Amino acid sequence: MATKRKQYTAAFKAQVALAALKGDKTVNELAGHFGVHPTLIHAWKKQLLAGAEAAFANGARPDAADGEARQRELYEQIGRLKMELEWLKKKVAPFA
């Protein structure tokens, strides 16, 4: 039976990648300390550097504003549809 791959948490990956960025220890020393392969450390370091821009992009605020605007728009649409439904019920009721 094949062994299952080990999965690491995002916090652990960030910790290892930050340690690699510090440059106090070599990648091989970090690999021995954290018990991971040096290739993983290089990959996590690249991911951290590639995603660092997103941490400073103020992306969370516009997304929240977009969500609120979308929610407001949907509530308005629900209100319009309810009004149309009530109007149609009044128009159809005399014929029934």
PDB file of C-alpha atoms in Angstrom:
ATOM      1  CA  MET A   1       0.000   0.000   0.000  1.00  0.00           C
ATOM      2  CA  ALA A   2       1.331   3.430  -0.972  1.00  0.00           C
ATOM      3  CA  THR A   3       2.078   5.935   1.722  1.00  0.00           C
ATOM      4  CA  LYS A   4       0.031   9.106   1.861  1.00  0.00           C
ATOM      5  CA  ARG A   5       1.727  12.396   1.033  1.00  0.00           C
ATOM      6  CA  LYS A   6       2.400  14.703   3.898  1.00  0.00           C
ATOM      7  CA  GLN A   7       0.426  17.941   3.787  1.00  0.00           C
ATOM      8  CA  TYR A   8       1.672  21.095   5.475  1.00  0.00           C
ATOM      9  CA  THR A   9      -0.427  23.948   6.778  1.00  0.00           C
ATOM     10  CA  ALA A  10      -0.205  27.387   5.262  1.00  0.00           C
ATOM     11  CA  ALA A  11       1.136  28.767   8.542  1.00  0.00           C
ATOM     12  CA  PHE A  12       3.963  26.220   8.563  1.00  0.00           C
ATOM     13  CA  LYS A  13       4.833  26.979   4.955  1.00  0.00           C
ATOM     14  CA  ALA A  14       4.904  30.713   5.689  1.00  0.00           C
ATOM     15  CA  GLN A  15       7.116  30.157   8.730  1.00  0.00           C
ATOM     16  CA  VAL A  16       9.620  28.111   6.729  1.00  0.00           C
ATOM     17  CA  ALA A  17       9.573  30.539   3.781  1.00  0.00           C
ATOM     18  CA  LEU A  18      10.149  33.524   6.069  1.00  0.00           C
ATOM     19  CA  ALA A  19      13.030  31.726   7.741  1.00  0.00           C
ATOM     20  CA  ALA A  20      14.508  31.094   4.289  1.00  0.00           C
ATOM     21  CA  LEU A  21      14.111  34.763   3.374  1.00  0.00           C
ATOM     22  CA  LYS A  22      15.937  35.866   6.512  1.00  0.00           C
ATOM     23  CA  GLY A  23      19.069  34.179   5.247  1.00  0.00           C
ATOM     24  CA  ASP A  24      20.428  33.360   8.717  1.00  0.00           C
ATOM     25  CA  LYS A  25      20.687  29.672   7.851  1.00  0.00           C
ATOM     26  CA  THR A  26      21.215  27.826   4.613  1.00  0.00           C
ATOM     27  CA  VAL A  27      18.349  26.039   2.933  1.00  0.00           C
ATOM     28  CA  ASN A  28      19.872  22.689   3.869  1.00  0.00           C
ATOM     29  CA  GLU A  29      20.075  23.709   7.529  1.00  0.00           C
ATOM     30  CA  LEU A  30      16.438  24.830   7.440  1.00  0.00           C
ATOM     31  CA  ALA A  31      15.431  21.586   5.762  1.00  0.00           C
ATOM     32  CA  GLY A  32      17.038  19.601   8.553  1.00  0.00           C
ATOM     33  CA  HIS A  33      15.539  21.805  11.241  1.00  0.00           C
ATOM     34  CA  PHE A  34      11.979  21.737   9.889  1.00  0.00           C
ATOM     35  CA  GLY A  35      12.126  18.211   8.470  1.00  0.00           C
ATOM     36  CA  VAL A  36      11.230  19.088   4.886  1.00  0.00           C
ATOM     37  CA  HIS A  37      13.005  18.704   1.566  1.00  0.00           C
ATOM     38  CA  PRO A  38      15.075  21.700   0.374  1.00  0.00           C
ATOM     39  CA  THR A  39      13.106  21.769  -2.891  1.00  0.00           C
ATOM     40  CA  LEU A  40       9.937  22.478  -0.912  1.00  0.00           C
ATOM     41  CA  ILE A  41      11.620  25.373   0.848  1.00  0.00           C
ATOM     42  CA  HIS A  42      12.643  26.896  -2.487  1.00  0.00           C
ATOM     43  CA  ALA A  43       9.093  26.481  -3.840  1.00  0.00           C
ATOM     44  CA  TRP A  44       7.492  28.013  -0.728  1.00  0.00           C
ATOM     45  CA  LYS A  45       9.932  30.906  -0.838  1.00  0.00           C
ATOM     46  CA  LYS A  46       8.980  31.588  -4.473  1.00  0.00           C
ATOM     47  CA  GLN A  47       5.274  31.432  -3.584  1.00  0.00           C
ATOM     48  CA  LEU A  48       5.792  33.863  -0.722  1.00  0.00           C
ATOM     49  CA  LEU A  49       7.632  36.330  -2.934  1.00  0.00           C
ATOM     50  CA  ALA A  50       5.020  36.010  -5.687  1.00  0.00           C
ATOM     51  CA  GLY A  51       2.123  36.511  -3.283  1.00  0.00           C
ATOM     52  CA  ALA A  52       3.690  39.287  -1.233  1.00  0.00           C
ATOM     53  CA  GLU A  53       2.210  41.923  -3.524  1.00  0.00           C
ATOM     54  CA  ALA A  54      -1.301  40.781  -2.625  1.00  0.00           C
ATOM     55  CA  ALA A  55      -0.647  41.431   1.061  1.00  0.00           C
ATOM     56  CA  PHE A  56      -0.152  45.136   0.366  1.00  0.00           C
ATOM     57  CA  ALA A  57      -2.688  45.544  -2.438  1.00  0.00           C
ATOM     58  CA  ASN A  58      -5.629  46.584  -0.202  1.00  0.00           C
ATOM     59  CA  GLY A  59      -7.539  43.806  -1.945  1.00  0.00           C
ATOM     60  CA  ALA A  60      -9.721  43.019   1.039  1.00  0.00           C
ATOM     61  CA  ARG A  61     -11.491  46.373   1.176  1.00  0.00           C
ATOM     62  CA  PRO A  62     -12.667  46.588  -2.458  1.00  0.00           C
ATOM     63  CA  ASP A  63     -13.841  42.977  -2.331  1.00  0.00           C
ATOM     64  CA  ALA A  64     -15.936  43.733   0.733  1.00  0.00           C
ATOM     65  CA  ALA A  65     -17.314  46.857  -0.945  1.00  0.00           C
ATOM     66  CA  ASP A  66     -18.112  44.846  -4.074  1.00  0.00           C
ATOM     67  CA  GLY A  67     -19.924  42.275  -1.972  1.00  0.00           C
ATOM     68  CA  GLU A  68     -21.955  44.944  -0.199  1.00  0.00           C
ATOM     69  CA  ALA A  69     -22.826  46.639  -3.483  1.00  0.00           C
ATOM     70  CA  ARG A  70     -23.847  43.310  -5.000  1.00  0.00           C
ATOM     71  CA  GLN A  71     -25.967  42.491  -1.944  1.00  0.00           C
ATOM     72  CA  ARG A  72     -27.691  45.886  -2.105  1.00  0.00           C
ATOM     73  CA  GLU A  73     -28.374  45.384  -5.811  1.00  0.00           C
ATOM     74  CA  LEU A  74     -29.887  41.950  -5.168  1.00  0.00           C
ATOM     75  CA  TYR A  75     -32.130  43.287  -2.396  1.00  0.00           C
ATOM     76  CA  GLU A  76     -33.380  46.006  -4.751  1.00  0.00           C
ATOM     77  CA  GLN A  77     -34.143  43.375  -7.380  1.00  0.00           C
ATOM     78  CA  ILE A  78     -36.012  41.261  -4.814  1.00  0.00           C
ATOM     79  CA  GLY A  79     -38.072  44.309  -3.854  1.00  0.00           C
ATOM     80  CA  ARG A  80     -38.947  45.048  -7.485  1.00  0.00           C
ATOM     81  CA  LEU A  81     -39.951  41.445  -8.116  1.00  0.00           C
ATOM     82  CA  LYS A  82     -42.157  41.379  -5.018  1.00  0.00           C
ATOM     83  CA  MET A  83     -43.880  44.569  -6.156  1.00  0.00           C
ATOM     84  CA  GLU A  84     -44.467  43.101  -9.639  1.00  0.00           C
ATOM     85  CA  LEU A  85     -45.838  39.908  -8.101  1.00  0.00           C
ATOM     86  CA  GLU A  86     -48.279  41.831  -5.903  1.00  0.00           C
ATOM     87  CA  TRP A  87     -49.358  43.932  -8.896  1.00  0.00           C
ATOM     88  CA  LEU A  88     -49.955  40.795 -10.980  1.00  0.00           C
ATOM     89  CA  LYS A  89     -51.924  39.169  -8.178  1.00  0.00           C
ATOM     90  CA  LYS A  90     -54.213  42.209  -8.059  1.00  0.00           C
ATOM     91  CA  LYS A  91     -54.685  42.223 -11.837  1.00  0.00           C
ATOM     92  CA  VAL A  92     -55.395  38.493 -12.112  1.00  0.00           C
ATOM     93  CA  ALA A  93     -57.631  38.238  -9.009  1.00  0.00           C
ATOM     94  CA  PRO A  94     -60.744  39.870 -10.604  1.00  0.00           C
ATOM     95  CA  PHE A  95     -60.652  37.332 -13.477  1.00  0.00           C
ATOM     96  CA  ALA A  96     -60.417  34.295 -11.215  1.00  0.00           C
TER      97      ALA A  96
END
